[in-house]
Amino acid sequence: MKLTTVLQLTWVSVTTSTMMLYLDSTEVAQVVQLLKDGTSICAIATRFAVSPSTVLRVWWRFQETGSYSRRVGQGCRRTLTPQQDRYLLLCARRNKMSTARALLL
């Protein structure tokens, strides 16, 4: 008697609206452990609903820093001082019909 194994492949469709932007520290730890165990990057990305590039960035960051936490100092630097912020707020209150671009000129 010959046994035949049938593989059923299902495609998981993940839209960009359901993808998360970043992983918290517990999920990062799980991703790193799965990568160490030999799980593929695409399988991990599907499991956590992130893109494969996110999984790769998490892995590279872990290899670089040796920790699961996010790097400090990320993000855009402020270009205006608190005094300039107050002045812009004052100008906006004086002229309620002005646009943000007009205020910065």
CSV table of N, CA, C and O in Angstrom, one decimal:
chain,number,residue,atom,x,y,z
A,1,MET,N,0.8,-1.2,0.0
A,1,MET,CA,0.0,0.0,0.0
A,1,MET,C,0.9,1.2,0.0
A,1,MET,O,1.8,1.3,0.8
A,2,LYS,N,0.6,2.1,-0.9
A,2,LYS,CA,1.4,3.3,-1.0
A,2,LYS,C,0.7,4.5,-0.4
A,2,LYS,O,-0.5,4.8,-0.8
A,3,LEU,N,1.3,5.2,0.5
A,3,LEU,CA,0.8,6.4,1.1
A,3,LEU,C,1.2,7.7,0.3
A,3,LEU,O,2.3,7.8,-0.1
A,4,THR,N,0.2,8.5,0.0
A,4,THR,CA,0.5,9.7,-0.8
A,4,THR,C,0.3,10.9,0.2
A,4,THR,O,-0.8,11.0,0.8
A,5,THR,N,1.2,11.7,0.3
A,5,THR,CA,1.1,12.9,1.1
A,5,THR,C,0.8,14.1,0.2
A,5,THR,O,1.4,14.3,-0.8
A,6,VAL,N,-0.3,14.8,0.6
A,6,VAL,CA,-0.7,15.9,-0.2
A,6,VAL,C,-0.4,17.2,0.6
A,6,VAL,O,-0.8,17.3,1.8
A,7,LEU,N,0.4,18.0,0.0
A,7,LEU,CA,0.7,19.3,0.7
A,7,LEU,C,-0.3,20.4,0.2
A,7,LEU,O,-0.6,20.5,-1.0
A,8,GLN,N,-0.9,21.0,1.1
A,8,GLN,CA,-1.8,22.1,0.8
A,8,GLN,C,-1.1,23.4,1.1
A,8,GLN,O,-0.8,23.7,2.3
A,9,LEU,N,-0.8,24.2,0.1
A,9,LEU,CA,-0.2,25.5,0.3
A,9,LEU,C,-1.3,26.6,0.4
A,9,LEU,O,-2.1,26.7,-0.5
A,10,THR,N,-1.2,27.4,1.4
A,10,THR,CA,-2.1,28.5,1.5
A,10,THR,C,-1.3,29.8,1.5
A,10,THR,O,-0.3,29.9,2.2
A,11,TRP,N,-1.7,30.7,0.8
A,11,TRP,CA,-1.1,32.0,0.8
A,11,TRP,C,-1.7,32.9,1.8
A,11,TRP,O,-2.9,33.1,1.9
A,12,VAL,N,-0.9,33.6,2.6
A,12,VAL,CA,-1.3,34.5,3.6
A,12,VAL,C,-1.1,35.9,3.0
A,12,VAL,O,0.0,36.3,2.7
A,13,SER,N,-2.2,36.6,2.8
A,13,SER,CA,-2.1,37.9,2.3
A,13,SER,C,-2.2,38.9,3.4
A,13,SER,O,-3.1,39.0,4.2
A,14,VAL,N,-1.2,39.7,3.5
A,14,VAL,CA,-1.1,40.8,4.6
A,14,VAL,C,-1.1,42.1,3.9
A,14,VAL,O,-0.1,42.4,3.1
A,15,THR,N,-2.1,42.9,4.1
A,15,THR,CA,-2.1,44.2,3.5
A,15,THR,C,-1.3,45.2,4.4
A,15,THR,O,-1.0,45.0,5.5
A,16,THR,N,-0.9,46.3,3.8
A,16,THR,CA,0.0,47.2,4.5
A,16,THR,C,-0.8,47.9,5.6
A,16,THR,O,-0.2,48.4,6.5
A,17,SER,N,-2.1,48.0,5.5
A,17,SER,CA,-2.9,48.6,6.6
A,17,SER,C,-2.9,47.8,7.8
A,17,SER,O,-3.1,48.3,8.9
A,18,THR,N,-2.7,46.5,7.7
A,18,THR,CA,-2.7,45.6,8.9
A,18,THR,C,-1.3,45.4,9.5
A,18,THR,O,-1.1,44.8,10.5
A,19,MET,N,-0.3,45.9,8.7
A,19,MET,CA,1.1,45.7,9.2
A,19,MET,C,1.4,46.7,10.3
A,19,MET,O,1.0,47.8,10.2
A,20,MET,N,2.2,46.2,11.3
A,20,MET,CA,2.6,47.0,12.4
A,20,MET,C,3.9,47.8,11.9
A,20,MET,O,4.6,47.3,11.1
A,21,LEU,N,4.1,48.9,12.6
A,21,LEU,CA,5.2,49.7,12.2
A,21,LEU,C,6.5,49.3,12.9
A,21,LEU,O,7.6,49.4,12.4
A,22,TYR,N,6.3,48.8,14.2
A,22,TYR,CA,7.5,48.4,14.9
A,22,TYR,C,7.1,47.3,15.9
A,22,TYR,O,5.9,47.1,16.1
A,23,LEU,N,8.0,46.6,16.5
A,23,LEU,CA,7.8,45.5,17.4
A,23,LEU,C,8.2,46.0,18.8
A,23,LEU,O,9.2,46.7,19.0
A,24,ASP,N,7.4,45.5,19.8
A,24,ASP,CA,7.8,45.9,21.2
A,24,ASP,C,8.9,44.9,21.6
A,24,ASP,O,9.3,44.0,20.9
A,25,SER,N,9.5,45.1,22.8
A,25,SER,CA,10.7,44.4,23.2
A,25,SER,C,10.4,42.9,23.3
A,25,SER,O,11.3,42.0,23.0
A,26,THR,N,9.2,42.5,23.8
A,26,THR,CA,9.0,41.0,23.9
A,26,THR,C,8.9,40.4,22.6
A,26,THR,O,9.4,39.2,22.4
A,27,GLU,N,8.3,41.1,21.6
A,27,GLU,CA,8.2,40.5,20.2
A,27,GLU,C,9.6,40.4,19.6
A,27,GLU,O,9.9,39.5,18.9
A,28,VAL,N,10.4,41.4,19.9
A,28,VAL,CA,11.7,41.4,19.3
A,28,VAL,C,12.5,40.2,19.9
A,28,VAL,O,13.2,39.5,19.1
A,29,ALA,N,12.3,39.9,21.2
A,29,ALA,CA,13.0,38.8,21.8
A,29,ALA,C,12.5,37.5,21.1
A,29,ALA,O,13.3,36.6,20.9
A,30,GLN,N,11.2,37.4,20.8
A,30,GLN,CA,10.7,36.2,20.2
A,30,GLN,C,11.2,36.1,18.8
A,30,GLN,O,11.6,35.0,18.3
A,31,VAL,N,11.3,37.2,18.0
A,31,VAL,CA,11.9,37.2,16.7
A,31,VAL,C,13.3,36.7,16.7
A,31,VAL,O,13.7,35.8,15.9
A,32,VAL,N,14.1,37.2,17.6
A,32,VAL,CA,15.5,36.8,17.7
A,32,VAL,C,15.6,35.3,18.0
A,32,VAL,O,16.4,34.6,17.4
A,33,GLN,N,14.8,34.9,18.9
A,33,GLN,CA,14.9,33.4,19.3
A,33,GLN,C,14.5,32.5,18.1
A,33,GLN,O,15.1,31.5,17.9
A,34,LEU,N,13.4,33.0,17.4
A,34,LEU,CA,13.0,32.2,16.2
A,34,LEU,C,14.1,32.2,15.1
A,34,LEU,O,14.3,31.2,14.5
A,35,LEU,N,14.8,33.3,15.0
A,35,LEU,CA,15.9,33.3,14.0
A,35,LEU,C,17.0,32.4,14.4
A,35,LEU,O,17.6,31.8,13.6
A,36,LYS,N,17.3,32.4,15.7
A,36,LYS,CA,18.4,31.6,16.2
A,36,LYS,C,18.0,30.1,16.0
A,36,LYS,O,18.9,29.2,15.8
A,37,ASP,N,16.7,29.8,16.1
A,37,ASP,CA,16.2,28.4,16.0
A,37,ASP,C,16.2,28.0,14.5
A,37,ASP,O,15.9,26.8,14.2
A,38,GLY,N,16.4,28.9,13.6
A,38,GLY,CA,16.4,28.6,12.2
A,38,GLY,C,15.1,28.8,11.4
A,38,GLY,O,15.0,28.3,10.3
A,39,THR,N,14.2,29.5,12.0
A,39,THR,CA,12.9,29.8,11.3
A,39,THR,C,13.2,30.8,10.2
A,39,THR,O,14.1,31.7,10.3
A,40,SER,N,12.6,30.7,9.1
A,40,SER,CA,12.8,31.6,7.9
A,40,SER,C,12.3,33.0,8.2
A,40,SER,O,11.3,33.2,9.0
A,41,ILE,N,12.9,34.0,7.6
A,41,ILE,CA,12.5,35.4,7.8
A,41,ILE,C,11.1,35.7,7.4
A,41,ILE,O,10.3,36.3,8.0
A,42,CYS,N,10.7,35.1,6.2
A,42,CYS,CA,9.3,35.3,5.7
A,42,CYS,C,8.3,34.7,6.7
A,42,CYS,O,7.2,35.2,6.9
A,43,ALA,N,8.6,33.5,7.2
A,43,ALA,CA,7.6,32.9,8.2
A,43,ALA,C,7.5,33.7,9.4
A,43,ALA,O,6.4,33.9,10.0
A,44,ILE,N,8.6,34.3,9.9
A,44,ILE,CA,8.5,35.2,11.1
A,44,ILE,C,7.7,36.5,10.8
A,44,ILE,O,6.9,36.9,11.6
A,45,ALA,N,8.0,37.0,9.6
A,45,ALA,CA,7.3,38.2,9.2
A,45,ALA,C,5.8,38.0,9.1
A,45,ALA,O,5.0,38.9,9.5
A,46,THR,N,5.4,36.9,8.6
A,46,THR,CA,4.0,36.6,8.5
A,46,THR,C,3.4,36.4,9.8
A,46,THR,O,2.3,36.8,10.1
A,47,ARG,N,4.1,35.7,10.7
A,47,ARG,CA,3.6,35.4,12.1
A,47,ARG,C,3.3,36.7,12.9
A,47,ARG,O,2.3,36.8,13.6
A,48,PHE,N,4.2,37.7,12.7
A,48,PHE,CA,4.1,38.9,13.5
A,48,PHE,C,3.4,40.1,12.7
A,48,PHE,O,3.3,41.2,13.2
A,49,ALA,N,3.0,39.8,11.5
A,49,ALA,CA,2.4,40.8,10.6
A,49,ALA,C,3.2,42.0,10.3
A,49,ALA,O,2.8,43.1,10.4
A,50,VAL,N,4.5,41.8,10.1
A,50,VAL,CA,5.4,42.8,9.7
A,50,VAL,C,6.1,42.5,8.4
A,50,VAL,O,6.0,41.3,7.9
A,51,SER,N,6.8,43.4,7.8
A,51,SER,CA,7.5,43.1,6.5
A,51,SER,C,8.8,42.3,6.9
A,51,SER,O,9.3,42.5,8.0
A,52,PRO,N,9.3,41.6,5.9
A,52,PRO,CA,10.6,40.9,6.2
A,52,PRO,C,11.7,41.9,6.5
A,52,PRO,O,12.7,41.5,7.2
A,53,SER,N,11.7,43.1,5.9
A,53,SER,CA,12.8,44.0,6.2
A,53,SER,C,12.8,44.4,7.7
A,53,SER,O,13.8,44.7,8.2
A,54,THR,N,11.6,44.5,8.3
A,54,THR,CA,11.5,44.8,9.7
A,54,THR,C,12.2,43.7,10.5
A,54,THR,O,12.9,44.0,11.5
A,55,VAL,N,12.0,42.4,10.1
A,55,VAL,CA,12.6,41.3,10.8
A,55,VAL,C,14.1,41.4,10.7
A,55,VAL,O,14.9,41.2,11.6
A,56,LEU,N,14.6,41.7,9.5
A,56,LEU,CA,16.0,41.9,9.2
A,56,LEU,C,16.6,43.0,10.1
A,56,LEU,O,17.7,42.9,10.6
A,57,ARG,N,15.9,44.1,10.1
A,57,ARG,CA,16.4,45.3,10.9
A,57,ARG,C,16.5,44.9,12.4
A,57,ARG,O,17.5,45.3,13.1
A,58,VAL,N,15.5,44.2,12.9
A,58,VAL,CA,15.6,43.7,14.3
A,58,VAL,C,16.8,42.8,14.5
A,58,VAL,O,17.5,42.9,15.5
A,59,TRP,N,17.0,41.9,13.6
A,59,TRP,CA,18.1,41.0,13.7
A,59,TRP,C,19.5,41.7,13.7
A,59,TRP,O,20.4,41.5,14.5
A,60,TRP,N,19.6,42.6,12.7
A,60,TRP,CA,20.9,43.4,12.6
A,60,TRP,C,21.1,44.2,13.9
A,60,TRP,O,22.2,44.4,14.4
A,61,ARG,N,20.0,44.8,14.4
A,61,ARG,CA,20.2,45.7,15.6
A,61,ARG,C,20.6,44.8,16.8
A,61,ARG,O,21.4,45.2,17.6
A,62,PHE,N,20.0,43.6,16.9
A,62,PHE,CA,20.4,42.7,18.0
A,62,PHE,C,21.8,42.3,17.8
A,62,PHE,O,22.6,42.2,18.8
A,63,GLN,N,22.3,42.0,16.6
A,63,GLN,CA,23.7,41.6,16.4
A,63,GLN,C,24.6,42.8,16.7
A,63,GLN,O,25.7,42.6,17.2
A,64,GLU,N,24.2,44.0,16.4
A,64,GLU,CA,25.0,45.2,16.6
A,64,GLU,C,25.1,45.5,18.1
A,64,GLU,O,26.2,45.8,18.6
A,65,THR,N,24.0,45.6,18.8
A,65,THR,CA,23.9,46.0,20.2
A,65,THR,C,23.9,44.9,21.2
A,65,THR,O,24.3,45.2,22.4
A,66,GLY,N,23.4,43.8,20.8
A,66,GLY,CA,23.4,42.7,21.8
A,66,GLY,C,22.2,42.8,22.7
A,66,GLY,O,22.1,42.0,23.7
A,67,SER,N,21.3,43.7,22.5
A,67,SER,CA,20.1,43.8,23.3
A,67,SER,C,18.8,43.9,22.5
A,67,SER,O,18.9,44.1,21.3
A,68,TYR,N,17.7,43.9,23.1
A,68,TYR,CA,16.4,43.9,22.4
A,68,TYR,C,15.8,45.3,22.4
A,68,TYR,O,14.8,45.5,21.8
A,69,SER,N,16.4,46.3,23.1
A,69,SER,CA,15.8,47.6,23.2
A,69,SER,C,16.0,48.4,22.0
A,69,SER,O,17.0,48.2,21.3
A,70,ARG,N,15.1,49.4,21.8
A,70,ARG,CA,15.3,50.3,20.6
A,70,ARG,C,16.4,51.2,20.9
A,70,ARG,O,16.7,51.6,22.0
A,71,ARG,N,17.1,51.7,19.9
A,71,ARG,CA,18.2,52.7,20.0
A,71,ARG,C,17.6,54.0,20.5
A,71,ARG,O,16.6,54.5,20.1
A,72,VAL,N,18.4,54.7,21.4
A,72,VAL,CA,18.0,56.0,21.8
A,72,VAL,C,18.4,57.0,20.8
A,72,VAL,O,19.3,56.8,20.0
A,73,GLY,N,17.7,58.1,20.8
A,73,GLY,CA,18.1,59.2,19.9
A,73,GLY,C,17.6,59.1,18.5
A,73,GLY,O,18.0,59.8,17.6
A,74,GLN,N,16.6,58.2,18.3
A,74,GLN,CA,16.0,58.1,17.0
A,74,GLN,C,15.0,59.1,16.8
A,74,GLN,O,14.3,59.6,17.7
A,75,GLY,N,14.7,59.5,15.5
A,75,GLY,CA,13.7,60.4,15.2
A,75,GLY,C,14.3,61.7,14.7
A,75,GLY,O,15.5,62.0,14.8
A,76,CYS,N,13.4,62.6,14.3
A,76,CYS,CA,13.9,63.9,13.8
A,76,CYS,C,14.2,64.9,14.9
A,76,CYS,O,13.5,64.9,15.9
A,77,ARG,N,15.2,65.7,14.7
A,77,ARG,CA,15.5,66.7,15.7
A,77,ARG,C,14.6,67.9,15.5
A,77,ARG,O,14.1,68.2,14.4
A,78,ARG,N,14.3,68.5,16.6
A,78,ARG,CA,13.5,69.7,16.6
A,78,ARG,C,14.2,70.8,15.9
A,78,ARG,O,15.4,71.0,16.1
A,79,THR,N,13.6,71.6,15.0
A,79,THR,CA,14.2,72.7,14.3
A,79,THR,C,13.9,74.0,14.9
A,79,THR,O,14.6,75.0,14.7
A,80,LEU,N,12.8,74.1,15.7
A,80,LEU,CA,12.4,75.3,16.3
A,80,LEU,C,12.7,75.3,17.8
A,80,LEU,O,12.5,74.2,18.5
A,81,THR,N,13.0,76.4,18.4
A,81,THR,CA,13.2,76.5,19.8
A,81,THR,C,11.8,76.7,20.5
A,81,THR,O,10.8,77.1,19.8
A,82,PRO,N,11.7,76.5,21.8
A,82,PRO,CA,10.4,76.8,22.5
A,82,PRO,C,9.9,78.3,22.3
A,82,PRO,O,8.7,78.5,22.1
A,83,GLN,N,10.9,79.2,22.2
A,83,GLN,CA,10.5,80.6,22.0
A,83,GLN,C,9.9,80.8,20.6
A,83,GLN,O,8.9,81.5,20.5
A,84,GLN,N,10.4,80.2,19.6
A,84,GLN,CA,9.9,80.2,18.2
A,84,GLN,C,8.5,79.5,18.2
A,84,GLN,O,7.6,80.0,17.5
A,85,ASP,N,8.3,78.4,18.9
A,85,ASP,CA,7.0,77.8,19.0
A,85,ASP,C,6.0,78.7,19.5
A,85,ASP,O,4.9,78.8,19.0
A,86,ARG,N,6.3,79.4,20.6
A,86,ARG,CA,5.4,80.4,21.2
A,86,ARG,C,5.0,81.5,20.2
A,86,ARG,O,3.8,81.9,20.1
A,87,TYR,N,6.0,82.0,19.5
A,87,TYR,CA,5.8,83.0,18.5
A,87,TYR,C,4.8,82.6,17.4
A,87,TYR,O,3.9,83.3,17.0
A,88,LEU,N,5.1,81.3,16.9
A,88,LEU,CA,4.2,80.8,15.9
A,88,LEU,C,2.8,80.6,16.4
A,88,LEU,O,1.8,80.9,15.6
A,89,LEU,N,2.6,80.2,17.6
A,89,LEU,CA,1.3,80.0,18.2
A,89,LEU,C,0.6,81.4,18.3
A,89,LEU,O,-0.6,81.5,18.0
A,90,LEU,N,1.4,82.4,18.7
A,90,LEU,CA,0.8,83.8,18.8
A,90,LEU,C,0.4,84.3,17.4
A,90,LEU,O,-0.7,84.8,17.2
A,91,CYS,N,1.2,84.1,16.4
A,91,CYS,CA,0.9,84.5,15.0
A,91,CYS,C,-0.4,83.7,14.5
A,91,CYS,O,-1.2,84.3,13.8
A,92,ALA,N,-0.5,82.4,14.8
A,92,ALA,CA,-1.6,81.7,14.4
A,92,ALA,C,-2.9,82.1,15.0
A,92,ALA,O,-4.0,82.1,14.4
A,93,ARG,N,-2.8,82.5,16.3
A,93,ARG,CA,-4.0,83.0,17.0
A,93,ARG,C,-4.4,84.4,16.5
A,93,ARG,O,-5.6,84.7,16.4
A,94,ARG,N,-3.4,85.2,16.1
A,94,ARG,CA,-3.8,86.5,15.5
A,94,ARG,C,-4.5,86.4,14.1
A,94,ARG,O,-5.4,87.2,13.8
A,95,ASN,N,-4.0,85.5,13.3
A,95,ASN,CA,-4.5,85.4,12.0
A,95,ASN,C,-5.0,83.9,11.8
A,95,ASN,O,-4.2,83.0,11.4
A,96,LYS,N,-6.2,83.7,12.1
A,96,LYS,CA,-6.8,82.3,12.2
A,96,LYS,C,-6.9,81.7,10.8
A,96,LYS,O,-7.0,80.5,10.6
A,97,MET,N,-6.9,82.5,9.7
A,97,MET,CA,-7.0,82.0,8.4
A,97,MET,C,-5.7,81.6,7.7
A,97,MET,O,-5.6,81.2,6.6
A,98,SER,N,-4.6,81.8,8.4
A,98,SER,CA,-3.3,81.6,7.8
A,98,SER,C,-3.0,80.1,7.8
A,98,SER,O,-3.4,79.3,8.7
A,99,THR,N,-2.2,79.7,6.9
A,99,THR,CA,-1.7,78.3,6.8
A,99,THR,C,-0.4,78.1,7.5
A,99,THR,O,0.2,79.1,7.9
A,100,ALA,N,-0.1,76.8,7.7
A,100,ALA,CA,1.2,76.6,8.4
A,100,ALA,C,2.4,77.0,7.6
A,100,ALA,O,3.3,77.6,8.1
A,101,ARG,N,2.3,76.9,6.3
A,101,ARG,CA,3.4,77.3,5.4
A,101,ARG,C,3.6,78.8,5.5
A,101,ARG,O,4.7,79.3,5.5
A,102,ALA,N,2.4,79.5,5.5
A,102,ALA,CA,2.5,81.0,5.6
A,102,ALA,C,3.1,81.5,6.9
A,102,ALA,O,3.8,82.5,7.0
A,103,LEU,N,2.8,80.7,8.0
A,103,LEU,CA,3.4,81.1,9.3
A,103,LEU,C,4.9,80.9,9.3
A,103,LEU,O,5.6,81.7,10.0
A,104,LEU,N,5.4,79.9,8.6
A,104,LEU,CA,6.9,79.7,8.7
A,104,LEU,C,7.7,80.6,7.8
A,104,LEU,O,8.9,80.7,7.9
A,105,LEU,N,7.0,81.3,6.9
A,105,LEU,CA,7.7,82.2,6.0
A,105,LEU,C,8.1,83.5,6.6
A,105,LEU,O,7.7,84.0,7.5
